[in-house]
XYZ file of C-alpha atoms in Angstrom:
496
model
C 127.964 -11.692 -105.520
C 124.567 -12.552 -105.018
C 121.916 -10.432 -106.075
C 120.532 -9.791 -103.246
C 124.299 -8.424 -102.011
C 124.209 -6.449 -105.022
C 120.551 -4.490 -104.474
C 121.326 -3.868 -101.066
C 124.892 -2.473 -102.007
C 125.970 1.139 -101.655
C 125.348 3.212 -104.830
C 128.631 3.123 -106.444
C 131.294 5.857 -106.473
C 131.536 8.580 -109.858
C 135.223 7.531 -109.895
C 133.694 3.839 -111.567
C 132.528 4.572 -114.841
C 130.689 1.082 -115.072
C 128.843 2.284 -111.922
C 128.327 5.625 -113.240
C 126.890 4.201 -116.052
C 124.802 1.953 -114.223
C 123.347 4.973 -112.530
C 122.667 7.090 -115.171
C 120.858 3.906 -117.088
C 118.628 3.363 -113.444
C 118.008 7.033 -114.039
C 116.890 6.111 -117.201
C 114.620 3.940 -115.985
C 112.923 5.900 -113.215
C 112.643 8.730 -115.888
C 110.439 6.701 -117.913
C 108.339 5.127 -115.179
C 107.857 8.444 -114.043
C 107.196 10.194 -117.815
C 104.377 7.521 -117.902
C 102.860 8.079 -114.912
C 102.768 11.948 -116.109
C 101.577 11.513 -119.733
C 98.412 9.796 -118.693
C 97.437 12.714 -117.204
C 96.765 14.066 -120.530
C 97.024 11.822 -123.328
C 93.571 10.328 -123.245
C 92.273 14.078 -123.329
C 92.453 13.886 -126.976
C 91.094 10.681 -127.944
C 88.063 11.135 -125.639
C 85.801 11.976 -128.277
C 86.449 8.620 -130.317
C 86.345 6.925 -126.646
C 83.111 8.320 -126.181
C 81.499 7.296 -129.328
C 83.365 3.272 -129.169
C 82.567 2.622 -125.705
C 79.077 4.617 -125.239
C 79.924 7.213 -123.130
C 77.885 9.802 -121.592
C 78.664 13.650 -122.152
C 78.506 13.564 -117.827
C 80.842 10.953 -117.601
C 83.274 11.615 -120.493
C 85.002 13.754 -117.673
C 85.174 10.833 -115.500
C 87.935 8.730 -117.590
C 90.591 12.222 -116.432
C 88.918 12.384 -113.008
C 88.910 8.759 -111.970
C 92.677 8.598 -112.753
C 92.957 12.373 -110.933
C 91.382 11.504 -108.134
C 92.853 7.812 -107.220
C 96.631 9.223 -107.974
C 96.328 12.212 -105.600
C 94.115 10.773 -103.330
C 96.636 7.805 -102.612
C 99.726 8.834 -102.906
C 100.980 9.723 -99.254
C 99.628 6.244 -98.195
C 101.651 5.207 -101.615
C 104.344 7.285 -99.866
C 104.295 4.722 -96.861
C 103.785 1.769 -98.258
C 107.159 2.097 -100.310
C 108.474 2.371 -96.721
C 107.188 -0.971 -96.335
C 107.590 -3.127 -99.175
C 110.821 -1.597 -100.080
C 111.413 1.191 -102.800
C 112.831 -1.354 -105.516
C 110.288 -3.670 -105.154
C 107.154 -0.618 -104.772
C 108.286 0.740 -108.356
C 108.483 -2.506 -110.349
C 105.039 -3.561 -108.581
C 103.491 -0.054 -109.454
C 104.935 -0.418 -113.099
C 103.245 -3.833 -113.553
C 100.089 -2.708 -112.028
C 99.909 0.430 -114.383
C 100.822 -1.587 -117.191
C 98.133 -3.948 -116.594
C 95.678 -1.445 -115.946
C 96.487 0.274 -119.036
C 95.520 -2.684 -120.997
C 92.259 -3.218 -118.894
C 91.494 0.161 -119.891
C 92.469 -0.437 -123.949
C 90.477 -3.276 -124.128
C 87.171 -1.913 -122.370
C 84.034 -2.231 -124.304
C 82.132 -0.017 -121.767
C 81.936 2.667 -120.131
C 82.472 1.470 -116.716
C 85.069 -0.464 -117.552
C 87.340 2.003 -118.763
C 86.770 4.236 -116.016
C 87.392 1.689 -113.476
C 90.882 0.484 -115.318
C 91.486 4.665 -115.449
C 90.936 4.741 -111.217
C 93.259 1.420 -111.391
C 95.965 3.665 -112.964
C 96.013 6.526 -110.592
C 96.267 3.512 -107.745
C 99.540 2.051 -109.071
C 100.577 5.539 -109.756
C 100.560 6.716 -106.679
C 102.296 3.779 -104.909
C 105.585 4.015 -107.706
C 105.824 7.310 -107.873
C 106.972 8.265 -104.381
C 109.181 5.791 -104.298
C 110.574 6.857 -107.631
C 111.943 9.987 -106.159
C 112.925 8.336 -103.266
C 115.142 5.382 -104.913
C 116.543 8.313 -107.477
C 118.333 10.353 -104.112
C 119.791 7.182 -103.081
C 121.534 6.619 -106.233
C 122.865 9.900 -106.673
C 124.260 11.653 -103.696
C 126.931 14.007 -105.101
C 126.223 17.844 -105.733
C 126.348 18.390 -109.608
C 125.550 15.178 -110.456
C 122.629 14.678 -108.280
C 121.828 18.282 -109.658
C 121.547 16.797 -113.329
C 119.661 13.897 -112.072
C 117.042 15.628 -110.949
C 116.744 18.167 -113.698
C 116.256 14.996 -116.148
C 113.694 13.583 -113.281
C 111.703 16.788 -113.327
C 111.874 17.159 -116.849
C 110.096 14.078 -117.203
C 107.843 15.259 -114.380
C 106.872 17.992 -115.340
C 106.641 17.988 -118.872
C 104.861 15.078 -118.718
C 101.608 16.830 -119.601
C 102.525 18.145 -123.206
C 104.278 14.834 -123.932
C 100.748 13.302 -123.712
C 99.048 16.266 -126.017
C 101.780 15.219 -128.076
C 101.697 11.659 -128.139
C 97.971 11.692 -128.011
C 97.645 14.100 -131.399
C 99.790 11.779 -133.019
C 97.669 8.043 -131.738
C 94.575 10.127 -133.153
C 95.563 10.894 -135.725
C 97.267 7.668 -137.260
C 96.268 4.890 -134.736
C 93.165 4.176 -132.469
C 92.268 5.482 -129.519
C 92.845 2.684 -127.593
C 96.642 2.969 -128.423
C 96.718 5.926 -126.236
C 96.241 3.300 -122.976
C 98.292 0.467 -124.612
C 101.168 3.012 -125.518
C 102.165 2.391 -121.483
C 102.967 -1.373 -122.576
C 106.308 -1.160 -123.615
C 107.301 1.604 -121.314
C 106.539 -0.023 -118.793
C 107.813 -3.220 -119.778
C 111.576 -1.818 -120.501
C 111.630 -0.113 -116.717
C 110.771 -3.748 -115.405
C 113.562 -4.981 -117.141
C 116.252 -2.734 -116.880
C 114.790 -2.074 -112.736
C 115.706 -5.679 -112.360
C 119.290 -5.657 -113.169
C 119.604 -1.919 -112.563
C 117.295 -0.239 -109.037
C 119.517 -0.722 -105.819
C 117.532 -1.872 -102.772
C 118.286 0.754 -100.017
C 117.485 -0.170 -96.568
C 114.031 -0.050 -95.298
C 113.230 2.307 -92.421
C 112.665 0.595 -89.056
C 108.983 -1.378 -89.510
C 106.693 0.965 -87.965
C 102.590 0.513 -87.154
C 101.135 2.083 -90.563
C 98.834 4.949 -89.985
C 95.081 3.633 -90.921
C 93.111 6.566 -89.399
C 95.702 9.410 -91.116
C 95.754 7.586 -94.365
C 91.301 7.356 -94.303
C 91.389 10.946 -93.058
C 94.402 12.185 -95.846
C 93.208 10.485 -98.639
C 89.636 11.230 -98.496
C 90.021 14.893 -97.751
C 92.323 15.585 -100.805
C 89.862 13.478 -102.895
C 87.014 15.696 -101.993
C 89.170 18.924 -102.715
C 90.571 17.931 -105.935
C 86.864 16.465 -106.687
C 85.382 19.926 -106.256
C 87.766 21.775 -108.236
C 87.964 19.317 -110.908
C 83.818 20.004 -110.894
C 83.755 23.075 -110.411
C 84.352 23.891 -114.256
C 81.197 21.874 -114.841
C 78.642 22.685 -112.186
C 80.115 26.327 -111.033
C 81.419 27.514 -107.516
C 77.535 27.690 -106.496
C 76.678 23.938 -107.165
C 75.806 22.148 -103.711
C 78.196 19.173 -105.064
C 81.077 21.517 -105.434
C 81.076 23.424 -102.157
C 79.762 20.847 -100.209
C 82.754 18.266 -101.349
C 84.890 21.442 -100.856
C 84.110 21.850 -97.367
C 83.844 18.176 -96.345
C 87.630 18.063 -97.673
C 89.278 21.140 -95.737
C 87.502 19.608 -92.431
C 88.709 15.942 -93.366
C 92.310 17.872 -93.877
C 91.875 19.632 -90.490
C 91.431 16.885 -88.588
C 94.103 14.802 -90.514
C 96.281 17.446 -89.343
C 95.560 17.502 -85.757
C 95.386 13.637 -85.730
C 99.164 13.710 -87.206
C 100.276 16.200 -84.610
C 99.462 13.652 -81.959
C 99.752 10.050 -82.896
C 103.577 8.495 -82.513
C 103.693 6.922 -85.801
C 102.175 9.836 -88.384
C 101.112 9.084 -91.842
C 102.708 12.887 -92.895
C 104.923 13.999 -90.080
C 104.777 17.841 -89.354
C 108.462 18.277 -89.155
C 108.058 17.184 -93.478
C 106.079 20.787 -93.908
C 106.811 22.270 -91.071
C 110.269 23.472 -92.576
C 110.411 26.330 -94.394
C 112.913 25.308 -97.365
C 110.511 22.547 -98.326
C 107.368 24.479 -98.094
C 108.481 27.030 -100.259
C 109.573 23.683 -102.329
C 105.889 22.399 -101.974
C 104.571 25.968 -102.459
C 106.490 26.194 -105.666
C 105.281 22.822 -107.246
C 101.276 23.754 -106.310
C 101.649 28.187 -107.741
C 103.853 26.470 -110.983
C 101.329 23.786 -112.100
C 98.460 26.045 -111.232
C 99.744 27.992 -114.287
C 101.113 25.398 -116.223
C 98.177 22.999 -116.503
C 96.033 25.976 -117.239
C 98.078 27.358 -119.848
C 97.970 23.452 -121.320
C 94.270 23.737 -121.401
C 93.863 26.995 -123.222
C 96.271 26.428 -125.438
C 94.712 23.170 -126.321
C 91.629 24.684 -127.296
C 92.927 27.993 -129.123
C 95.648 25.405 -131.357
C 92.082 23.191 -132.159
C 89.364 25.353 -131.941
C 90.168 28.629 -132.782
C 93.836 28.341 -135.058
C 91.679 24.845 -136.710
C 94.770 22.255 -135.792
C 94.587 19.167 -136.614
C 95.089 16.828 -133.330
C 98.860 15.655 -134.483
C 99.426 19.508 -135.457
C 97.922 20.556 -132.167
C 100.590 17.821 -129.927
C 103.254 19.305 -132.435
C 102.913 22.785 -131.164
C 103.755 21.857 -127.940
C 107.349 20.381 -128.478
C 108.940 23.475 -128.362
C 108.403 23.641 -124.435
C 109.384 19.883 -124.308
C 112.269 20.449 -125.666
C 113.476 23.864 -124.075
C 111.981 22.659 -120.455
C 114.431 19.627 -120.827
C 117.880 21.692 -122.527
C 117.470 24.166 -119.636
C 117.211 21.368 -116.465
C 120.035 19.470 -117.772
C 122.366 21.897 -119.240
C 121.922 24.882 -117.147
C 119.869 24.489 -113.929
C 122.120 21.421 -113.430
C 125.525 23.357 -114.006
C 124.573 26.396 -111.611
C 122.356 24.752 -109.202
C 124.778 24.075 -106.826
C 126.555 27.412 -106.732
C 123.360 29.262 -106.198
C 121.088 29.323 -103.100
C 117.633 27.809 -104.412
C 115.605 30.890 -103.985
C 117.434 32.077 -106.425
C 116.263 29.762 -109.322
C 112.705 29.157 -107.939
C 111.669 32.743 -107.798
C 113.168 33.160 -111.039
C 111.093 30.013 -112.670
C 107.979 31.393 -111.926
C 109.179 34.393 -112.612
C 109.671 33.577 -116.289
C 106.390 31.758 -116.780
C 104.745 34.892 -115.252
C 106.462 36.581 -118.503
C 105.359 33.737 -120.772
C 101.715 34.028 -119.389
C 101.940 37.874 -120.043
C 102.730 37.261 -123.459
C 99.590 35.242 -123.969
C 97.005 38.607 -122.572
C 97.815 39.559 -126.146
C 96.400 36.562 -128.082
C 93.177 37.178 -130.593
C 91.553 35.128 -132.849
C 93.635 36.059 -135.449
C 97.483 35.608 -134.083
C 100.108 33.393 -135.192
C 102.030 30.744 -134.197
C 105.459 32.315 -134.466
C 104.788 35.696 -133.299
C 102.093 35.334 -130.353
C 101.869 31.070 -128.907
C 105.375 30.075 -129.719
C 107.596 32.698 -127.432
C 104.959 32.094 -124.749
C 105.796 28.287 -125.011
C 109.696 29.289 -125.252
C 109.623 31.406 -121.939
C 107.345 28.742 -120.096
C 109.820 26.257 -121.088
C 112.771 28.374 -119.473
C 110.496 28.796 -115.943
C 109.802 25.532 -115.984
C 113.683 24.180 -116.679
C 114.865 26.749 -113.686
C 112.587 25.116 -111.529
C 112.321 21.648 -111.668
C 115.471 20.584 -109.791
C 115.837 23.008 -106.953
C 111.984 21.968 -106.632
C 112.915 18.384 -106.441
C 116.415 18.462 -104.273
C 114.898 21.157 -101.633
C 111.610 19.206 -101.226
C 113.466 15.800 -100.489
C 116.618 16.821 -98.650
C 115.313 15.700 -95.161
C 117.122 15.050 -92.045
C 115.667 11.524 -91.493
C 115.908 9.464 -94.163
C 112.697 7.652 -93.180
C 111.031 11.022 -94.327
C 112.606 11.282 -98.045
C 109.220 8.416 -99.327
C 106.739 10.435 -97.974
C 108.517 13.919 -98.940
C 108.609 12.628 -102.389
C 104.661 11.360 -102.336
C 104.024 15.172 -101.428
C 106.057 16.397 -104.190
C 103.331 14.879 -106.659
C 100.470 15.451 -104.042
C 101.298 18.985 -104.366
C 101.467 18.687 -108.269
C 97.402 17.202 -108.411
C 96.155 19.758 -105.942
C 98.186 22.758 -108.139
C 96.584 21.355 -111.353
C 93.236 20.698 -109.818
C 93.615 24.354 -108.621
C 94.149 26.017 -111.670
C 92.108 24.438 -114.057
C 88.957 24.621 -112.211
C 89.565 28.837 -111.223
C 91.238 29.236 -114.642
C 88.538 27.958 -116.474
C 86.022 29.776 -114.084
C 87.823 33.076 -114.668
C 87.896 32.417 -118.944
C 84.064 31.504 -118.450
C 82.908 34.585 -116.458
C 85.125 37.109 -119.056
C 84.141 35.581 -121.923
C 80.451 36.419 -120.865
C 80.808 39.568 -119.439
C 82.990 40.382 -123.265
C 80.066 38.722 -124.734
C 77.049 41.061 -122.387
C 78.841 44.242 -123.729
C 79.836 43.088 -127.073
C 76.367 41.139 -128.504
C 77.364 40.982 -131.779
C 80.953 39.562 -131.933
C 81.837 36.473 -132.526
C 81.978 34.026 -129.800
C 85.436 33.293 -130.946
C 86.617 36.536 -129.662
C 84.804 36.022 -126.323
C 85.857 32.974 -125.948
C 90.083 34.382 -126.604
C 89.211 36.889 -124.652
C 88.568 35.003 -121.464
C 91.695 33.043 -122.256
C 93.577 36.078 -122.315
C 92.002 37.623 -119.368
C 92.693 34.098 -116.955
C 96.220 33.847 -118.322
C 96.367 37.669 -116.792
C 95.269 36.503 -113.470
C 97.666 33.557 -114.177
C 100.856 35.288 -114.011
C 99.557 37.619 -111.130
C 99.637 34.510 -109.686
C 103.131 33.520 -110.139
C 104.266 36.733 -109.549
C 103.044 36.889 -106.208
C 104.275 33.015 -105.532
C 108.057 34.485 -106.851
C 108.085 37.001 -104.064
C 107.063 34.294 -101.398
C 109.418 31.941 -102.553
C 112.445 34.615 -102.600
C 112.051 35.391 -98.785
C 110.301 31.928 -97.778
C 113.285 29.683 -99.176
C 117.155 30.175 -96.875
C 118.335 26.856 -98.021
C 122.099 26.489 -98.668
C 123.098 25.687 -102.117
C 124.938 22.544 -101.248
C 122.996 19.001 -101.061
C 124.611 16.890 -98.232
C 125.298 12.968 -99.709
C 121.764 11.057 -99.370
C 119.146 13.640 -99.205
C 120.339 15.365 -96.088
C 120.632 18.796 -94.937
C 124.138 19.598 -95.661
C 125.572 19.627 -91.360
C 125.100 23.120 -89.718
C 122.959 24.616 -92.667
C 118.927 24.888 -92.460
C 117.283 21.416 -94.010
């Protein structure tokens, strides 16, 4: 058979163990392309002040190496979305694998400023055209209930625990290697998914060639850039800096009239009919309230395992394994085993339900508390919200009735993902700020320590409000049968 006849081949049946092999090593494969798309979001973070000092970078555009990857990944990915229509999904993730790889090593070896930054924006290009089709090429392999269930609980494991993996990984390069390892680490990753993708990624059949839309993809792109600019400045500058509200604004009007203009052209970039139903945009909804938290709790907890509880980088990463680890046990071995014998709702509203409790926890944190008894069962419980929700998130939000739809579905899976993150670290961090000076106006002589947990404490409050509030939306927003037709598609006679 020639390989060609082979890509383009039906995914093979679960009766063939050497095709259910296959499958689970292709899942392997997408796992990892997708775990390194997710790490860089946060890896660098902790290297950035021995970046700073090797390649002369200024305090205003330290921020700039996270941002220019932020920015270019969310930006691009619904036109990423389409263009994995185009070239095919196979051949979109091996060419956004190579093009991340190589940008990773642009960025190691940069002996400027500029440089760097520029590979960084490089990154978040590639990103955004594999990881769309990632999603996409995973629900064509596996079409059968439970184990498509387990597939996507490893997927969104990777997904969405990509961010401590990077604290992790980047305490440990600080501590024993250079900084630049943090960018070349991608190397090998990437260069295993290239090899096993080869022999391993079916090639589905393309959707019928349709006119690509320029004018959506100008309008979407730059009006999530400007909103997930502002909020990523807003930290910095405040919700009264000109630059913030005035890249705010410009973005929700861009989005407005991306929205009309994809309600009336024949060939949309985002079709309405992809948010329009309710079982996805409780899906989407989900993704946006649950990083909102997540990312936020990342960030504080950063700075109270460093800062305040005196970690050492590799100590800090450490402390964040327990939630790898639980996030992952809980998607694989128990959201996968019950997910299709409970509606969705079900396990979504009870996700963010659970990191709601693991937030609370944190409102009790002081200067003084412990690992064991005050960070580690926050981590725990975040870790069980997060496990509960990463596969119902992932099979409601692509189960589509067109199959042309599941690309660009999947591209708004991570688009909602950047705009959650860029959400709640810019209004978490605003929250912290404006308590830790109002603690610090009525209590002049503590230390700033204790202003500074305070705020923490007091944003982690507003946190799980938050997710409380998305749990009850979610639990009368989502219908969806349990049951996930073969290929993504509603399952015949039930809401999609």
């Amino acid at each position: 058979m020639t390989e060609t006849a082979a890509n383009s081949a039906p995914a093979e049946t679960s009766a063939d163990p050497a095709g259910s092999a296959r499958r689970w090593w292709a899942l392997a494969m997408l796992s990892g392309a997708q775990l390194m798309v997710a790490l860089d979001m946060t890896i660098v973070s902790i290297a950035l002040p021995t970046a700073q000092a090797d390649v002369h970078l200024s305090d205003a555009s330290k921020g700039w190496v996270i941002t220019a990857y932020t920015l270019a990944f969310g930006g691009l990915l619904m036109l990423g979305g389409r263009l994995g229509d185009v070239l095919g999904r196979r051949r979109a993730v091996l060419i956004g694998v190579a093009g991340f790889a190589a940008a990773s090593v642009l960025g190691g070896a940069a002996s400027n400023a500029t440089m760097l930054i520029a590979a960084r924006a490089l990154q978040g290009v590639f990103a955004a055209l594999l990881t769309p089709s990632t999603l996409a090429l995973l629900t064509s392999i596996f079409s059968e209930g439970r184990e498509r269930a387990k597939a996507l609980g490893l997927y969104g494991a990777a997904l969405m625990s990509g961010g401590a993996v990077g604290l992790l990984l980047g305490g440990a390069i600080a501590e024993y290697l250079n900084w630049r390892w943090t960018l070349y680490v991608n190397v090998p990753i990437a260069l295993v998914v290239i090899v096993g993708g080869l022999r391993l990624f079916p090639d589905p059949p393309r959707p019928a060639r349709v006119p690509l839309d320029v004018v959506g993809a100008a309008l979407g792109c730059a009006g999530i850039v400007g909103c997930i600019y502002a909020f990523g400045e807003a930290g910095a500058r405040g919700w009264e800096s000109g630059v913030v509200l005035g890249s705010l604004a410009a973005g929700l009007v861009l989005l407005v009239v991306f929205a009309v203009v994809q309600s009336r052209v024949a060939h949309p970039l985002l079709p309405p009919r992809v948010l329009a139903d309710r079982n996805r945009a409780g899906a989407f909804l989900t993704i946006v309230i649950s990083t909102f938290a997540m990312l936020g709790m990342f960030l504080f907890m950063t700075f109270q395992f460093q800062d305040v509880m005196r970690y050492s980088s590799l100590k800090a990463g450490l402390a964040f394994l327990p939630y790898v680890v639980v996030a992952a046990v809980i998607s694989t071995r128990v959201t996968g085993r019950i997910m299709p014998h409970v509606r969705p709702r079900v396990l979504l509203a009870s996700g963010l339900a659970v990191e709601a409790s693991g937030l609370l926890v944190l409102t009790r944190l002081t200067p003084d508390s412990g690992y064991a008894t005050s960070v580690l069962p926050a981590l725990l419980l975040f870790g069980i919200g997060v496990g509960l929700l990463v596969a119902p998130i992932m099979s409601t939000a692509t189960t589509v009735s067109d199959p042309a739809d599941t690309a660009i579905a999947s591209a708004f899976v991570n688009t909602s993902q950047q705009i959650g993150g860029s959400i709640g670290t810019a209004l978490l961090n605003s929250v912290a700020a404006g308590a830790s000076a109002a603690y610090l106006a009525t209590h002049a002589h503590a230390p700033r320590s204790w202003a500074t947990v305070h705020g923490m404490t007091v944003a982690c409050g507003w946190a799980a409000g938050v997710l409380a509030v998305g749990a009850v939306i979610v639990a009368f927003l989502v219908t969806a049968d349990p049951r996930v037709a073969p290929g993504g598609a509603a399952p015949k006679g039930k809401t999609s």
